[in-house]
Coordinates of C-alpha atoms in Angstrom, one line a residue:
X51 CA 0.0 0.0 0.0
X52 CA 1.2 3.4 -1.3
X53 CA 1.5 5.1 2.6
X54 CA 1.7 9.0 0.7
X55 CA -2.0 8.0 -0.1
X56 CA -4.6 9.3 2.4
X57 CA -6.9 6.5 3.3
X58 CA -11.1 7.3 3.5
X59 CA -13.1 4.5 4.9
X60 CA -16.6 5.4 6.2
X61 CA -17.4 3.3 9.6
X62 CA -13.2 3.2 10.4
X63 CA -12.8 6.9 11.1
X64 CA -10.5 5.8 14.2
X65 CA -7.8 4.3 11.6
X66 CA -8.8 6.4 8.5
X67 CA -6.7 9.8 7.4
X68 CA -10.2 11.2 6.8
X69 CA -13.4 11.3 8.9
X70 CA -16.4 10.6 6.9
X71 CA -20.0 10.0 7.5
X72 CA -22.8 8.7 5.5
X73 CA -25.8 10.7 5.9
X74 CA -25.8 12.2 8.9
X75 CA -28.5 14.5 10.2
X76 CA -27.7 18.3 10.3
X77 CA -27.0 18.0 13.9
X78 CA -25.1 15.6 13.9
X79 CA -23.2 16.7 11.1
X80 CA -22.6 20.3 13.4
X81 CA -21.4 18.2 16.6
X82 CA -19.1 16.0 15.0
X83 CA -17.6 18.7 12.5
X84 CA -16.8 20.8 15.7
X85 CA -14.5 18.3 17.7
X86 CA -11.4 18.8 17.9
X87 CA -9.8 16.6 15.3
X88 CA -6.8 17.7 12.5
X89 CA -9.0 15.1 10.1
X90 CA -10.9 16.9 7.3
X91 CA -14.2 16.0 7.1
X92 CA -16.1 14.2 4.4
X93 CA -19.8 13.3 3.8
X94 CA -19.3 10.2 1.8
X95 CA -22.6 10.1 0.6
X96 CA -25.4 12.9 1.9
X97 CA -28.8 14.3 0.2
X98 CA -30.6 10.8 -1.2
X99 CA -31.5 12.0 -4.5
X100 CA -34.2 9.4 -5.4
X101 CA -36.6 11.0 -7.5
X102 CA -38.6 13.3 -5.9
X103 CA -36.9 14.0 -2.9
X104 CA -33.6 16.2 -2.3
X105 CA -35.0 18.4 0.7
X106 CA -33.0 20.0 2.6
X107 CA -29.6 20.4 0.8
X108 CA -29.9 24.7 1.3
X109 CA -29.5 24.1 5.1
X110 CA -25.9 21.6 4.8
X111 CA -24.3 24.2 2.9
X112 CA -25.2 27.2 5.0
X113 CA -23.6 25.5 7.5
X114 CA -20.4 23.9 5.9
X115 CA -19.9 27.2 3.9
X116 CA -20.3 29.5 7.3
X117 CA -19.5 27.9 10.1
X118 CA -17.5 24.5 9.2
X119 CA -14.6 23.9 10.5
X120 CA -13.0 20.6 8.9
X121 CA -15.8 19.4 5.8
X122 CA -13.8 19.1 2.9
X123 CA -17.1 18.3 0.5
X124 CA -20.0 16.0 0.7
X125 CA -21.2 13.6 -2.3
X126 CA -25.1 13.5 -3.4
X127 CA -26.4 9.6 -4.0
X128 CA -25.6 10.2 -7.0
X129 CA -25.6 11.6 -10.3
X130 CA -28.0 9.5 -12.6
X131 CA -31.4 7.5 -12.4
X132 CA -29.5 3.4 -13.0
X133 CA -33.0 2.2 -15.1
X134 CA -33.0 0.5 -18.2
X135 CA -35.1 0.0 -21.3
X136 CA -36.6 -3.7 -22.4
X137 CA -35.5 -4.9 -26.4
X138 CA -38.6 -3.7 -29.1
X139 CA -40.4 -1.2 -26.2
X140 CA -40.1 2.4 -26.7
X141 CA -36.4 4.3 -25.5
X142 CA -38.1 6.6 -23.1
X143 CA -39.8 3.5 -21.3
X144 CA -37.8 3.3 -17.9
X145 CA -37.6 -0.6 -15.8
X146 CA -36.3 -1.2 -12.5
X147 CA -35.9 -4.1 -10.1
X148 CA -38.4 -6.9 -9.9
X149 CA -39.5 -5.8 -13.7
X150 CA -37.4 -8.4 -14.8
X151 CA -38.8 -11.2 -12.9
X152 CA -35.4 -10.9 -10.8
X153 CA -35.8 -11.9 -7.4
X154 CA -34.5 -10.5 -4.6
X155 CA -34.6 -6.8 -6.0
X156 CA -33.9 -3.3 -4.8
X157 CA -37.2 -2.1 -6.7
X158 CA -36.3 1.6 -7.4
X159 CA -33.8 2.5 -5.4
X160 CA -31.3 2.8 -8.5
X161 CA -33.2 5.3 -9.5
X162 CA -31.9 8.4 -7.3
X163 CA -30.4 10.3 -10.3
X164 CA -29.8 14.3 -10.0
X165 CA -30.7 13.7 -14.0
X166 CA -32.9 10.8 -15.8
X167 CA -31.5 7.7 -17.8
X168 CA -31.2 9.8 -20.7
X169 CA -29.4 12.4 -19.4
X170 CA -32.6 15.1 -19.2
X171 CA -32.0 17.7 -16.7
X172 CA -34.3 17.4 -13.4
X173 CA -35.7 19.7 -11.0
X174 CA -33.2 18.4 -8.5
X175 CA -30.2 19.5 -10.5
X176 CA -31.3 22.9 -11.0
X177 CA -31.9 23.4 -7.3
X178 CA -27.9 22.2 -6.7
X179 CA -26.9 24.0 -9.0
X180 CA -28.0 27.6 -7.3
X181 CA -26.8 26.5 -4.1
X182 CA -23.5 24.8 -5.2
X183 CA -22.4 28.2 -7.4
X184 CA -19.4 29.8 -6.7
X185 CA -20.5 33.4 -7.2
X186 CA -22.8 34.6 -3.9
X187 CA -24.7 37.4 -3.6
X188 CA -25.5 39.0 -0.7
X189 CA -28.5 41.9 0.3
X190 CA -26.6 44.7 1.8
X191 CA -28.9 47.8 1.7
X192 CA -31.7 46.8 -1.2
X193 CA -33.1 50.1 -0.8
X194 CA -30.0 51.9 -2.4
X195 CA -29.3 48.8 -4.7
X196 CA -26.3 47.8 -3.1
X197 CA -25.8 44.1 -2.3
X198 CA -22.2 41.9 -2.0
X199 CA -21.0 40.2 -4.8
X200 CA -18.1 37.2 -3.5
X201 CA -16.2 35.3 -5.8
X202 CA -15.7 31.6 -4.3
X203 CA -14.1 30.2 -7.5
X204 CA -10.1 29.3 -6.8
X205 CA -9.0 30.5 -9.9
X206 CA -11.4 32.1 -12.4
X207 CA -11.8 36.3 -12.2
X208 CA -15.4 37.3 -12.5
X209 CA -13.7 39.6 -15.6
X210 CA -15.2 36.3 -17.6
X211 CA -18.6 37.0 -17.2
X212 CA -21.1 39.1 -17.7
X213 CA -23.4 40.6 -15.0
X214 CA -27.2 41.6 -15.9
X215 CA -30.0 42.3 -13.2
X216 CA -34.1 42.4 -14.0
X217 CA -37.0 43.8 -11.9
X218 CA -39.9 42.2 -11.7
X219 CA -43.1 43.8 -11.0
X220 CA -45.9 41.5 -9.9
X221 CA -44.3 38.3 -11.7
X222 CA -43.5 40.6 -15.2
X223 CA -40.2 42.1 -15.8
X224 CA -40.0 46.2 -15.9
X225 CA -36.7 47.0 -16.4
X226 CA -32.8 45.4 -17.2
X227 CA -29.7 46.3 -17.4
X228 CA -26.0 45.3 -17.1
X229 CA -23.5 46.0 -15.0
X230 CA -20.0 47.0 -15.7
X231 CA -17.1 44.8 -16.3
X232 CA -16.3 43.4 -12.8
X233 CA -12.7 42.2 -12.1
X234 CA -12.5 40.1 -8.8
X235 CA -10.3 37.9 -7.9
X236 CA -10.2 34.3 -6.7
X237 CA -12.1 34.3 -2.3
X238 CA -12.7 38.5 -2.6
X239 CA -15.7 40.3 -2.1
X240 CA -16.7 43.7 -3.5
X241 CA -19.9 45.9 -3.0
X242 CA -21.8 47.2 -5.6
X243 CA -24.9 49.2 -6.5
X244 CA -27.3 47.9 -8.4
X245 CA -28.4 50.8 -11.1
X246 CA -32.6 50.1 -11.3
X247 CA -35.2 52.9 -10.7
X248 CA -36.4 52.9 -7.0
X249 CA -39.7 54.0 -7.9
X250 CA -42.5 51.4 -6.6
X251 CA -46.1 51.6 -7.2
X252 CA -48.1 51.0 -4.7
X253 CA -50.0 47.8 -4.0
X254 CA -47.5 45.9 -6.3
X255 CA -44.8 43.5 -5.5
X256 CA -41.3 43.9 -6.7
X257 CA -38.2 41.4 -6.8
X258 CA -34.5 42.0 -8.4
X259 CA -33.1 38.9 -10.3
X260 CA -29.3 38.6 -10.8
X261 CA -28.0 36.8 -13.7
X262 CA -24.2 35.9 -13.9
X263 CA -22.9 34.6 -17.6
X264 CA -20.5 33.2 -19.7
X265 CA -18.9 36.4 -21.5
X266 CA -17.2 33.6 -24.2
X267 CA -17.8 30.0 -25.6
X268 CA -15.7 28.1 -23.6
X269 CA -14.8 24.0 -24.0
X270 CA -17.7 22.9 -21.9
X271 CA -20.1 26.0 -22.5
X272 CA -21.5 28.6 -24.8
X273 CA -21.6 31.9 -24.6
X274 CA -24.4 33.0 -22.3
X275 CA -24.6 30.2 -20.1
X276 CA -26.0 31.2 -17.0
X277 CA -23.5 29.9 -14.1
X278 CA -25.2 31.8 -11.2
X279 CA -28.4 33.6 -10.5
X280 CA -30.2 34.7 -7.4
X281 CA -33.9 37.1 -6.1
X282 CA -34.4 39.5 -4.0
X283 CA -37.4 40.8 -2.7
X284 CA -37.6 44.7 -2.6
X285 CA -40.8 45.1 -1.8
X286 CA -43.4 43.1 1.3
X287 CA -46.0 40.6 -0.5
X288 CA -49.0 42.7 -1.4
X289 CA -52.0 42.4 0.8
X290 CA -55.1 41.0 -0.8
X291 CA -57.8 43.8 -1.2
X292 CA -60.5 44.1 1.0
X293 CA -64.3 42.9 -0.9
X294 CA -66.0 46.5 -0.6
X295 CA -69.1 45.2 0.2
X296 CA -71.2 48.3 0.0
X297 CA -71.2 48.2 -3.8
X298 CA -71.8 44.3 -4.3
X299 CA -75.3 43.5 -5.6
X300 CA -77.3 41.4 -3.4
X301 CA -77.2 37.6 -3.2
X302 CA -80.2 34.8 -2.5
X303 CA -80.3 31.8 -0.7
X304 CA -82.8 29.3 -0.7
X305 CA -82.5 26.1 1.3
X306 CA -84.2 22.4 0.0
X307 CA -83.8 19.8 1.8
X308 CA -79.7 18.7 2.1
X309 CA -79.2 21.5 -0.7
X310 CA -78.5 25.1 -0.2
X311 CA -78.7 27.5 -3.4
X312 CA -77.0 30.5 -3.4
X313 CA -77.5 33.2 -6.3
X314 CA -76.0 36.3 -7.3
X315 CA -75.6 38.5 -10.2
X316 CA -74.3 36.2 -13.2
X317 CA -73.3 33.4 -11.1
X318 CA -74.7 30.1 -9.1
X319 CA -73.9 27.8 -6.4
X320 CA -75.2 24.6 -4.5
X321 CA -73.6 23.6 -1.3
X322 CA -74.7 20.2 0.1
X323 CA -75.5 20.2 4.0
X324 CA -74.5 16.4 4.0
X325 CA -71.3 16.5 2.7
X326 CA -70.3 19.7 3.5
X327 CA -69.2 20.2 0.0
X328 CA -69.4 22.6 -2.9
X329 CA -71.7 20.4 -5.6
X330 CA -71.8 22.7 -8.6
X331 CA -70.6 26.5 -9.1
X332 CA -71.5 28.1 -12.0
X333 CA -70.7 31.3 -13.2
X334 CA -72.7 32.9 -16.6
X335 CA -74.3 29.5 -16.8
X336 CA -71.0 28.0 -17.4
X337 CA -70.1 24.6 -14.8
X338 CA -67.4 24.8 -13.4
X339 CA -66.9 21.3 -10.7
X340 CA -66.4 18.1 -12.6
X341 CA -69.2 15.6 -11.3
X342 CA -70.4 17.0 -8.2
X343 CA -66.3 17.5 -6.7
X344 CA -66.0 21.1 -4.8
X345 CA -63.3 21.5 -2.7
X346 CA -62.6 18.4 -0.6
X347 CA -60.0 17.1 1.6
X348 CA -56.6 16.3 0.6
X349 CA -54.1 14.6 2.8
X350 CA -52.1 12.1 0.6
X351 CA -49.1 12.4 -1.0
X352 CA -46.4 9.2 -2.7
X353 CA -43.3 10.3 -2.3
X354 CA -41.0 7.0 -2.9
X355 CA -38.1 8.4 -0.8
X356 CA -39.9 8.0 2.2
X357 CA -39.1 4.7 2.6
X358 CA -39.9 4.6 6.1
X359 CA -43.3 5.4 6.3
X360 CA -46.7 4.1 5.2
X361 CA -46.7 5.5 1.6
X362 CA -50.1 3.8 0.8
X363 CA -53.4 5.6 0.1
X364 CA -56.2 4.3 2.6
X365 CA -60.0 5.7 2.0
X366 CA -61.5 8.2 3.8
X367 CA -64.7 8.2 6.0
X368 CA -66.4 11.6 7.4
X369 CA -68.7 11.9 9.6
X370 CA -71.8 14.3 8.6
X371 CA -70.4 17.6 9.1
X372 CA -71.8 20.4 11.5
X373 CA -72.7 23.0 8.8
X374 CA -73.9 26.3 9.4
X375 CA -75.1 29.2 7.4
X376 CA -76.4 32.7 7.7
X377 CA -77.4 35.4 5.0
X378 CA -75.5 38.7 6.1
X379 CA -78.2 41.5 7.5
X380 CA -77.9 43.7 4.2
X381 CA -77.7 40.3 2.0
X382 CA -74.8 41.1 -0.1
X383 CA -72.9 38.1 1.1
X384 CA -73.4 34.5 2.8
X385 CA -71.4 32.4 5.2
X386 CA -71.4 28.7 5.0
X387 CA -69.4 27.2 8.0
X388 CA -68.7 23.4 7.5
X389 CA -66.9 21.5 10.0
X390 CA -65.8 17.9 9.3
X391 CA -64.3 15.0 11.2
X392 CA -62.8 12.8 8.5
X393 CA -60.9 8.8 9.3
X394 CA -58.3 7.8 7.3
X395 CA -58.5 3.6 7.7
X396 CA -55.1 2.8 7.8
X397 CA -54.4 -0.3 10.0
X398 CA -54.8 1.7 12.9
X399 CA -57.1 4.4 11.9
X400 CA -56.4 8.4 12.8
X401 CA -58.8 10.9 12.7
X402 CA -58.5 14.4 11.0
X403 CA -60.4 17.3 12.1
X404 CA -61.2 20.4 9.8
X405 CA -63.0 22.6 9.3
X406 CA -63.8 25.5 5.9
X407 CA -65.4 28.6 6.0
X408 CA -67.0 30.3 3.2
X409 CA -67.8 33.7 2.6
X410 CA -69.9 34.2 -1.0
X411 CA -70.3 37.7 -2.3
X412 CA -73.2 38.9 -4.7
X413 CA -70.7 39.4 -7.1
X414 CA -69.6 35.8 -7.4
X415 CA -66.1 35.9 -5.2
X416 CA -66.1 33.1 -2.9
X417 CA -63.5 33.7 0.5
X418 CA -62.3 30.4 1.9
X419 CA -60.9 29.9 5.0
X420 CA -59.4 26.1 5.6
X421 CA -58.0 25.1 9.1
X422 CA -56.7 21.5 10.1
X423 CA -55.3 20.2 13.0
X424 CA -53.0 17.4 12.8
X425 CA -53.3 14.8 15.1
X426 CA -50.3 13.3 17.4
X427 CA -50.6 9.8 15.6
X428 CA -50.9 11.5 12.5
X429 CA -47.6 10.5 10.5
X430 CA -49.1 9.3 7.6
X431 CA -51.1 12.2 7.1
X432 CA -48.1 14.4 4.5
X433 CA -50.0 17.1 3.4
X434 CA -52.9 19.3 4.3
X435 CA -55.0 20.9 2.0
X436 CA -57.8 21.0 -0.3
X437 CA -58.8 19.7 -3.1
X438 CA -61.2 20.2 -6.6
X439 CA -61.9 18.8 -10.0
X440 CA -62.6 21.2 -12.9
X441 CA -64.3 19.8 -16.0
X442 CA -62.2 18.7 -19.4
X443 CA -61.0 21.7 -21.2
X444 CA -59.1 23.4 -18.2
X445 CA -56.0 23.2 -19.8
X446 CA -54.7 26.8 -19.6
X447 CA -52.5 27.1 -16.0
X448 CA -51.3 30.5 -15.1
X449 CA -49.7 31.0 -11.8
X450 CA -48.0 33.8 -9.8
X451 CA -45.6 32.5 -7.7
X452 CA -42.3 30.2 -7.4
X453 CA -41.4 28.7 -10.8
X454 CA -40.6 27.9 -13.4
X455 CA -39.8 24.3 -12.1
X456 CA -41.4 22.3 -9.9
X457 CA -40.7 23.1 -6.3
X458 CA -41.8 21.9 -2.8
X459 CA -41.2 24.0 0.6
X460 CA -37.8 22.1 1.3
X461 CA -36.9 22.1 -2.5
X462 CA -37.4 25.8 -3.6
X463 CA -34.2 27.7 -3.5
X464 CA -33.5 27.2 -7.1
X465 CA -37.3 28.6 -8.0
X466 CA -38.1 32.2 -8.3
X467 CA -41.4 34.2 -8.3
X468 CA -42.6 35.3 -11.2
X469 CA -45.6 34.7 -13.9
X470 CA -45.6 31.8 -15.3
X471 CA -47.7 29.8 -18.0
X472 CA -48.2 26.2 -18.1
X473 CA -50.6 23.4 -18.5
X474 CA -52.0 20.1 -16.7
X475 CA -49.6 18.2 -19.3
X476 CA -46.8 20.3 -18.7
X477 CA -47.0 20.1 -14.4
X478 CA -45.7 16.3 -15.3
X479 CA -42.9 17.4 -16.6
X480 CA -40.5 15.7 -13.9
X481 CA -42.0 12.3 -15.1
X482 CA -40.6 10.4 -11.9
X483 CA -39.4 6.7 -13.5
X484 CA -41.3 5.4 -10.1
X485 CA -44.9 6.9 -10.6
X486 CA -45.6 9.4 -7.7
X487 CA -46.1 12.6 -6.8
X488 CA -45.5 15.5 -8.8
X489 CA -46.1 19.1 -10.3
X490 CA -46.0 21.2 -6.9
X491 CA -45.1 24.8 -7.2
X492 CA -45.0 26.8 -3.9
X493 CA -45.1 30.6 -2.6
X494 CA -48.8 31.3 -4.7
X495 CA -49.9 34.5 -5.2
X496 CA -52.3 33.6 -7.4
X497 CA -53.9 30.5 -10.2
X498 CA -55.6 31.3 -12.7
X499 CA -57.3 27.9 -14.8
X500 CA -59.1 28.7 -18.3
X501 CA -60.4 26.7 -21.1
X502 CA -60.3 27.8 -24.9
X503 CA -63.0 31.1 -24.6
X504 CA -60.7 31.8 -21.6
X505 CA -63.5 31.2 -19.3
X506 CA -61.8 29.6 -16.0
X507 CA -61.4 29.9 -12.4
X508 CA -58.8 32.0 -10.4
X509 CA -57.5 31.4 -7.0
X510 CA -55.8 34.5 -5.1
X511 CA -53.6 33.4 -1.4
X512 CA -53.9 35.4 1.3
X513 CA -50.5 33.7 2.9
X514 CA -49.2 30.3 2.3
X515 CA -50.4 28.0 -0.9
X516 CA -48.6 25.6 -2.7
X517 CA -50.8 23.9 -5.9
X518 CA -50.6 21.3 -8.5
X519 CA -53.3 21.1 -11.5
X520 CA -53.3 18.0 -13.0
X521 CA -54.9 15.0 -14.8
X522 CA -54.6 12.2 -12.2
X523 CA -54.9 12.1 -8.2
X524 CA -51.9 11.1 -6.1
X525 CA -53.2 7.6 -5.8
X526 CA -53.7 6.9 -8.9
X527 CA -49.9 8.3 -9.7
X528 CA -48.8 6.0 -7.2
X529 CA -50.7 2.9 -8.2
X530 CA -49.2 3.2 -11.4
X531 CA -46.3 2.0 -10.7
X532 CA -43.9 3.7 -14.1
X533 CA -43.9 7.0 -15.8
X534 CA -44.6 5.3 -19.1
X535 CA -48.3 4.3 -17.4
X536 CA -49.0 8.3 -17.2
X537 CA -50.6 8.1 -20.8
X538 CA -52.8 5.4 -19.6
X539 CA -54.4 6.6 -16.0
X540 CA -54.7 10.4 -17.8
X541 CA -58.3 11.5 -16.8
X542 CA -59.8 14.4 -18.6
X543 CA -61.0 16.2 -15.7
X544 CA -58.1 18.3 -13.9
X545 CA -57.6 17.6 -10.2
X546 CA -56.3 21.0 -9.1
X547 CA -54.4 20.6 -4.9
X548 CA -54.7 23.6 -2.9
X549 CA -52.3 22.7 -0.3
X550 CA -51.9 24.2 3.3
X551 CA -48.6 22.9 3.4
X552 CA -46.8 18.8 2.5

């Protein structure tokens, strides 16, 4: 054995050159970094990336970039989904242990790529990539446009690239520019002053995007190739308006039975007592629900990473909800208050109280108020929201908020606000090889959903929403078992999540 060679050997620190440590939790990570030791430091493996998973990974390099004392580096598990395709079946069509008739098997668990089989970029690589870049930004004084600028690359001058900022005004971009030519050296730090108006109108939201690029083609990368980027917010979230109700037309109610009718000026709604759910909503005589389903509970989510938890979908009872409702004393609006006690029948069943309160203006605007309390035995329960089904022909998605990518709360760093476009089709783009999950964008301002005559549906947060539109429920993602099944469980009704948080 070559004795100049330092020697790594994960579960032998005590006789290694290097200490190293396979996954290890944040805090544990901290407390063993900080002893005192003359070893660097090494997370061998760290940040499973299988599928759609990859949380977390902001919060390790905050603290190995600030605070570390001996981490040398950590690895991701790893860089591409191990699948493979069967002879005379289409290339894209993605198999995995046990598809083979192989026996034992590892099912999936090869396929924990930051990119797919074919090399296509994922979600997951474009959130490493922002926090693995080697040129930081910091917010100094937004106000005056100055922030800090730190060049972590060992030997490259930021002289190579080329340095452009945009402001964004409610999602849409309002002004750009370049800055100049900025020499920096190798591990120094400058301050600058960002040259953008600082003019804001009121009641609108306003971010600066950074942009760092390739001034020149180089051997691995063309001109313009974006190798850092950042946001900043300059201006609080706007505040939702206020409904003036003193101009709103007056609205009707008329009770029958389990059914409670509610009508206003252009627009139509039946709420059923029973249920406690929304059963059709119309507006200019147009439907707007998809077979009776107004906004209903949502608490499932497949996520294949979480390998140790129940991942399977169990139905859900309810008990008849307490619903109440009153007509307000100058009949412009009505409050429906519905509050449910659902079952999820797992093995050991766990109850789920929660309750939605709507407030329906004459002039068709419906306020909803969801709250849900978690129980203590509730681990299986991974997200908390809402959910509704909007007939075929929704297939326009506008959103304000994180994007363009999909995102989820501990996956979001890479995503920025802004307006974006998509469609049910396109929120699959991440096409998981192992069915589950997908399409989440966080931070929502607002959804807007439309068909062809751009007649649709629009959803504005007050605080915090996350939302997926899409052509299949979680369970049925799940239950499908490979991507290449999507085709075939596509229903033409779009299932659009209003989540709480998961």
């Amino acid at each position: 054995m070559d004795p100049s060679r330092p020697i790594h050997y994960e579960g032998k620190n005590e006789v290694a050159d290097i200490d190293s440590h396979m996954y290890p939790s944040l805090s544990r990570m901290a407390a063993f970094d900080q002893m005192p030791s003359d070893k660097p430091y090494f997370l061998c493996e760290y940040v499973h990336s299988m599928e759609n998973a990859m949380g977390n990974l902001a919060e390790y390099w905050d603290y190995i970039e600030n605070n570390s004392q001996r981490i040398i580096g950590a690895c991701v598990w790893d860089w591409i989904d191990q699948a493979h395709t069967k002879t005379g079946e289409p290339d894209n069509h993605y198999y995995y242990g046990g598809d083979y008739g192989d026996v034992p098997n590892d099912v999936d668990f090869s396929c924990n790529g930051l990119i797919k089989p074919d090399r296509k970029v994922t979600a997951k690589l474009i959130k490493l990539k922002r926090i693995y870049q080697y040129i930081k930004f910091k917010p100094l004084a937004l106000a005056a446009g100055k922030i800090e600028i730190e060049n972590k690359y060992d030997f490259l001058n930021l002289d190579q690239f080329d340095i452009s900022f945009t402001i964004l005004r409610d999602g849409i971009p309002v002004e750009e520019g370049m800055l100049a030519s900025l020499s920096l050296a190798p591990d120094e730090k400058v301050i600058v002053e960002i040259p953008f108006k600082r003019s804001y109108d009121a009641g609108k939201e306003y971010f600066l995007n950074m942009s760092v690029k390739l001034k020149n083609k180089t051997n691995w990368a063309d001109k313009g190739y974006e190798v850092a980027s950042t946001q900043f917010a300059l201006t609080p979230r706007s505040v939702v308006a206020k409904i003036e109700e003193a101009t709103l037309p007056t609205i009707d109610l008329k009770a029958n039975g389990e059914e409670v009718t509610i009508t206003g000026t252009g627009f139509n709604m039946v709420f059923n007592q029973n249920t406690g759910v929304i059963t059709s909503l119309k507006y200019d005589g147009v439907e707007y629900l998809y077979n009776q389903k107004g906004l209903e509970l949502n608490w499932y989510r497949s996520v294949g990473n979480d390998k140790f938890t129940d991942q399977n979908y169990y139905p859900v009872t309810e008990k008849k909800p307490i619903c109440i409702y009153t007509v307000a004393e100058d009949k412009k609006s009505v409050t429906i208050i519905s509050d449910h006690v659902a079952t999820i029948n797992s093995p050991t069943p766990v109850t789920l109280p929660y309750l939605v309160k709507y407030t329906i203006y004459g002039n068709g605007i419906i306020d909803v108020e969801a709250s849900f309390t978690k129980p203590s035995d509730g681990a299986i329960i991974h997200r908390l929201g809402l959910q509704m089904q909007l007939p075929p022909g929704f297939e326009s998605v506008t959103y304000y908020g994180k994007g363009p990518h999909e995102n989820y709360i501990d996956r979001i760093k890479s995503a920025d606000v802004g307006l974006y476009s998509t469609t049910p089709k396109g929120m699959e783009e991440e096409r998981y090889i192992r069915a589950q999950s997908l399409g989440n964008r966080e931070d929502i301002r607002w959804i807007g959903v439309t068909n062809n005559r751009n007649q649709g549906l629009k959803v504005i947060s007050k605080n915090r929403l996350s939302f997926s539109a899409l052509h299949f429920s979680d369970r049925a993602l799940w239950e499908a078992t490979h991507d290449f099944n999507l085709d075939k469980i596509r229903e033409p009704q779009v299932y659009l999540n209003l989540d709480c948080i998961q």
